[in-house]
Each structure stands twice: as structure tokens, then as C-alpha cells.
Amino acid sequence: MSNEPEVDYGPLAGLIGVWKGDKGLDVAPEPDGSENNPYHETITFTAIGDVTNAESQVLSVLHYRQIVQRKSDNDVFHDETGYWMWDPRTGTIMHSLVIPRAVCVLAGGKYDGAKNESGDVVLEVAANVDDSDWKIIQSSFMQENARTTSFRHRITVGNGKLSYSETTMLDIYGKVFEHTDDNELLLQ
Ligand code: HEM
């Protein structure tokens, strides 16, 4: 692993830093419907260098930590960590994440230089329990009672602003539930 300053983080470069945002909205499952949780959060992306796999694949890697607090009581109600990885040879972005519910995701997507009308970078990754490459791993309890079946994550980043939209599909309480999280953050 090398963290020489010349590592090229490609489309991930704009994520590096500490971000804070207080416009978060979480829609989460409840036995009798759903709950809406307005939140604020801090996401810290740290450049950790590049890594070589099988002496041929070179990935540029960021580590991140996301701490989410309910606005109503400041309780941390979501704590997530993982890596964002960029493979310039194939134009692939990979996002690994773990949450302390015994659920892990490896999501992936292609980056083809996509930018929005403001010139911001748009990153999109997805995973599905049935996908051959980008998968979800979860405990047997979660598989039986609160199964994550798919995950989509879209980040737009540029000019000191980051916004994201995340959809996690769940099989829970005998129904299919669309668990969503969105926020807008500023670079500190
Ligand atoms: C900002 C991001 C997120 C927030 C704020 C959040 C928040 C929540 C909340 C409040 C619940 C309901 C918990 C309860 O009723 O006790 C929940 C449930 C759940 N979340 Fe998230 N979540 C986020 C992202 C994710 C992600 C990325 C995944 C997985 C890929 C995930 C998987 C789950 C699962 C499996 C449940 C069902 C457990 C249950 O309700 O008992 N969540 N989440």
C-alpha cells in the first residue's frame, strides 16, 4: 500500500475531507408503517493511498466514517464505515460498507466522467442480493427478519457541496419496504 502524494483518486478526489450537513431525512420501517427521522451528520473521507491486487489491479482508496444523529434528541442512530475504491483501468467505482446490524454491502458501478449541469461529479453504485458481483452479506437473523435485498447510492460532489440519495430495499414485517436516506453536506 502506498500513500504517496501523487496517488490519483480520480472521481473520488472531491470527496476527501470532513463534511457536515443538517438537512438529512431518513425514512425507516416500523411494524405498523414507517417513521421519518430528520437528522444531521458528519462524514469524514480520508485518502489512504493505493493498493495493488494480484500484482495487476491498482485501486485508489478512501476510507470513510459516517456518524448520523437524530435532530430530535441528538442520539447517534446510524454509524457506518467502509471504503470507496477507484479502478482507473476499468472505470469502476466500488463502495464497501458495514453497519452494526450485521449487514455488509459491496456496491459497484462504472464512472464514465458523468457530471451534472453545474460540473459536479456524479457517483452511482448499486448492489443486490442476487447480483453476481455486487452483493449483500447479512446475518441469518437479518436474512430471516429484516433482509436487505438491494442498495443504491448516488452522490453528487463539487464546489464544496455533497448531496446523496440512498435507497435500501428491505423485506421486513412481512412487506417490502423502501428505506431511504438523503442529505446535503458542506465541506468543513
Ligand atoms: C443515513 C443512513 C441511515 C439511517 C439514518 C438509517 C436509520 C435507520 C432507522 C432509524 C431504522 C429503524 C430502526 C428501528 O426501528 O429500530 C433503520 C432500519 C434498518 N436499516 Fe437503516 N439507516 C441508514 C442506512 C442504512 C443502510 C445503508 C443500510 C443497509 C445497507 C440499512 C439497513 C437497515 C436495516 C436492515 C434496517 C432494519 C432493522 C430494523 O428496523 O429493525 N440502513 N435504519
Coordinates of C-alpha atoms and ligand atoms in Angstrom, one line a residue:
M1 CA 0.0 0.0 0.0
S2 CA 1.3 3.4 -0.8
N3 CA 0.1 6.8 0.2
E4 CA 2.4 8.9 -1.9
P5 CA 1.0 12.3 -2.6
E6 CA 0.8 11.5 -6.3
V7 CA -1.9 8.9 -5.9
D8 CA -4.7 9.8 -8.3
Y9 CA -8.1 9.4 -6.7
G10 CA -9.9 10.1 -10.0
P11 CA -13.6 10.8 -9.4
L12 CA -13.3 10.2 -5.7
A13 CA -10.8 13.1 -5.2
G14 CA -13.6 15.6 -4.4
L15 CA -14.9 13.5 -1.5
I16 CA -11.7 13.9 0.6
G17 CA -12.3 15.9 3.8
V18 CA -14.8 16.4 6.6
W19 CA -18.4 17.1 5.6
K20 CA -21.3 18.2 7.8
G21 CA -25.0 18.5 6.9
D22 CA -28.2 19.1 8.8
K23 CA -30.9 18.6 6.1
G24 CA -31.0 14.8 6.4
L25 CA -34.2 12.8 6.2
D26 CA -34.4 9.1 7.0
V27 CA -37.5 7.0 6.2
A28 CA -37.2 3.8 8.2
P29 CA -39.5 0.8 8.7
E30 CA -41.9 0.3 11.6
P31 CA -44.2 -2.7 12.2
D32 CA -47.3 -0.5 11.5
G33 CA -45.8 1.6 8.7
S34 CA -42.8 3.9 8.7
E35 CA -41.0 6.6 10.7
N36 CA -39.5 9.8 9.4
N37 CA -36.3 10.9 11.1
P38 CA -34.8 14.3 10.3
Y39 CA -31.0 14.2 11.0
H40 CA -27.7 15.9 11.0
E41 CA -24.4 14.1 10.3
T42 CA -20.7 14.2 9.8
I43 CA -19.0 12.1 7.1
T44 CA -15.1 12.0 7.1
F45 CA -13.4 10.7 3.9
T46 CA -9.7 10.0 4.4
A47 CA -7.3 9.4 1.5
I48 CA -5.4 6.2 2.4
G49 CA -3.4 5.6 -0.8
D50 CA -3.4 2.9 -3.4
V51 CA -3.5 -0.9 -3.1
T52 CA -2.3 -3.5 -5.6
N53 CA -4.3 -6.7 -6.0
A54 CA -2.7 -9.8 -7.6
E55 CA 0.1 -7.6 -8.9
S56 CA -2.1 -6.2 -11.6
Q57 CA -5.1 -4.3 -10.3
V58 CA -4.3 -0.9 -8.6
L59 CA -7.1 0.7 -6.6
S60 CA -7.0 4.2 -5.2
V61 CA -8.7 4.1 -1.8
L62 CA -10.6 6.4 0.5
H63 CA -11.8 5.3 4.0
Y64 CA -14.9 6.9 5.4
R65 CA -16.9 7.1 8.6
Q66 CA -20.4 8.4 8.8
I67 CA -22.0 9.4 12.1
V68 CA -25.7 10.3 11.9
Q69 CA -27.6 11.9 14.7
R70 CA -31.4 12.4 15.1
K71 CA -32.3 16.0 15.3
S72 CA -34.9 15.4 17.9
D73 CA -32.5 14.1 20.6
N74 CA -29.0 14.2 19.1
D75 CA -28.8 10.4 19.6
V76 CA -26.4 8.7 17.1
F77 CA -28.8 6.3 15.3
H78 CA -26.7 5.3 12.4
D79 CA -22.9 4.6 12.4
E80 CA -21.4 3.4 9.1
T81 CA -17.9 2.8 7.8
G82 CA -16.2 1.4 4.8
Y83 CA -14.1 2.3 1.7
W84 CA -14.6 3.9 -1.6
M85 CA -12.3 2.5 -4.3
W86 CA -11.5 3.6 -7.8
D87 CA -10.1 1.3 -10.5
P88 CA -9.0 3.6 -13.3
R89 CA -8.2 0.7 -15.7
T90 CA -11.8 -0.4 -15.9
G91 CA -13.5 2.8 -14.8
T92 CA -15.1 1.0 -11.9
I93 CA -16.1 2.6 -8.5
M94 CA -16.6 0.3 -5.6
H95 CA -18.2 1.1 -2.3
S96 CA -17.9 -1.3 0.7
L97 CA -19.9 -0.6 3.8
V98 CA -20.6 -2.2 7.1
I99 CA -23.3 -1.2 9.6
P100 CA -23.6 -2.5 13.1
R101 CA -26.7 -4.5 12.4
A102 CA -24.5 -7.3 10.9
V103 CA -25.1 -6.2 7.4
C104 CA -22.2 -5.6 4.8
V105 CA -22.5 -4.4 1.3
L106 CA -20.1 -4.3 -1.7
A107 CA -21.7 -2.0 -4.2
G108 CA -20.2 -1.1 -7.6
G109 CA -20.7 1.0 -10.7
K110 CA -19.0 2.5 -13.7
Y111 CA -17.8 6.1 -13.8
D112 CA -17.7 7.5 -17.3
G113 CA -16.9 11.1 -16.5
A114 CA -20.5 11.9 -15.6
K115 CA -21.0 15.5 -14.3
N116 CA -24.2 17.4 -13.7
E117 CA -25.1 20.8 -15.3
S118 CA -23.0 22.5 -12.5
G119 CA -19.9 20.5 -13.4
D120 CA -20.2 18.4 -10.2
V121 CA -19.1 14.7 -10.2
V122 CA -21.9 12.2 -10.0
L123 CA -21.1 8.8 -8.5
E124 CA -23.6 5.9 -8.6
V125 CA -23.2 2.4 -7.1
A126 CA -25.6 -0.4 -6.5
A127 CA -25.8 -3.9 -5.0
N128 CA -28.4 -6.7 -5.0
V129 CA -28.6 -10.0 -3.1
D130 CA -28.9 -11.8 -6.4
D131 CA -26.2 -9.9 -8.3
S132 CA -23.1 -11.9 -9.2
D133 CA -20.6 -9.1 -8.5
W134 CA -22.1 -6.5 -6.1
K135 CA -23.6 -8.3 -3.2
I136 CA -25.0 -8.0 0.3
I137 CA -24.0 -10.2 3.3
Q138 CA -26.1 -10.3 6.4
S139 CA -26.6 -12.4 9.5
S140 CA -29.1 -15.3 9.5
F141 CA -31.3 -13.2 11.8
M142 CA -31.3 -10.3 9.4
Q143 CA -31.9 -12.7 6.4
E144 CA -35.0 -14.0 8.2
N145 CA -36.4 -10.9 9.8
A146 CA -35.1 -7.7 8.1
R147 CA -33.5 -8.8 4.9
T148 CA -31.7 -6.2 2.7
T149 CA -32.4 -7.1 -0.9
S150 CA -30.9 -4.2 -2.7
F151 CA -28.9 -1.0 -2.2
R152 CA -28.5 2.1 -4.4
H153 CA -26.4 5.1 -3.6
R154 CA -26.0 8.3 -5.7
I155 CA -23.6 11.1 -4.6
T156 CA -23.1 14.4 -6.3
V157 CA -20.0 16.3 -5.2
G158 CA -18.3 19.6 -6.2
N159 CA -17.7 23.2 -5.2
G160 CA -17.6 22.3 -1.5
K161 CA -21.0 20.6 -1.6
L162 CA -22.0 17.0 -1.4
S163 CA -25.5 15.6 -1.7
Y164 CA -26.6 12.0 -1.6
S165 CA -29.6 9.8 -2.0
E166 CA -29.6 6.2 -0.8
T167 CA -32.3 3.6 -1.2
T168 CA -32.1 0.3 0.7
M169 CA -34.9 -2.2 -0.1
L170 CA -35.9 -4.3 2.9
D171 CA -38.1 -7.4 3.5
I172 CA -39.3 -6.7 7.0
Y173 CA -42.6 -7.1 8.9
G174 CA -44.0 -9.2 6.1
K175 CA -43.7 -6.4 3.5
V176 CA -41.3 -4.8 1.1
F177 CA -40.0 -1.5 2.5
E178 CA -38.2 1.3 0.7
H179 CA -35.7 2.6 3.4
T180 CA -34.4 6.0 2.1
D181 CA -31.8 8.5 3.3
D182 CA -30.9 11.8 1.7
N183 CA -28.8 14.8 2.9
E184 CA -26.8 17.8 1.7
L185 CA -23.4 18.5 3.3
L186 CA -20.8 21.2 3.2
L187 CA -17.0 20.8 3.2
Q188 CA -15.6 22.0 6.6
Ligands
HEM1 C1 -28.2 7.7 6.8 C2 -28.3 6.4 6.7 C3 -29.2 5.6 7.5 C4 -30.0 5.9 8.6 C5 -30.1 7.2 9.3 C6 -30.7 4.7 9.0 C7 -31.7 4.6 10.0 C8 -32.5 3.5 10.3 C9 -33.5 3.5 11.3 C10 -33.9 4.7 12.2 C11 -34.1 2.3 11.3 C12 -35.2 1.7 12.1 C13 -34.6 1.1 13.3 C14 -35.6 0.7 14.4 O1 -36.8 0.8 14.1 O2 -35.2 0.3 15.5 C15 -33.3 1.5 10.3 C16 -33.6 0.2 9.9 C17 -32.8 -0.6 9.1 N1 -31.7 -0.1 8.3 FE1 -31.1 1.8 8.2 N2 -30.4 3.7 8.2 C18 -29.5 4.2 7.3 C19 -28.8 3.4 6.3 C20 -28.9 2.1 6.1 C21 -28.1 1.3 5.2 C22 -27.1 1.9 4.2 C23 -28.5 0.0 5.4 C24 -28.0 -1.2 4.7 C25 -27.4 -1.3 3.5 C26 -29.5 0.0 6.4 C27 -30.2 -1.2 6.8 C28 -31.2 -1.2 7.7 C29 -31.9 -2.4 8.0 C30 -31.6 -3.8 7.5 C31 -32.9 -2.0 8.9 C32 -34.0 -2.9 9.6 C33 -33.8 -3.1 11.0 C34 -35.0 -2.7 11.8 O3 -35.7 -1.8 11.5 O4 -35.2 -3.3 12.9 N3 -29.8 1.3 6.8 N4 -32.4 2.3 9.7

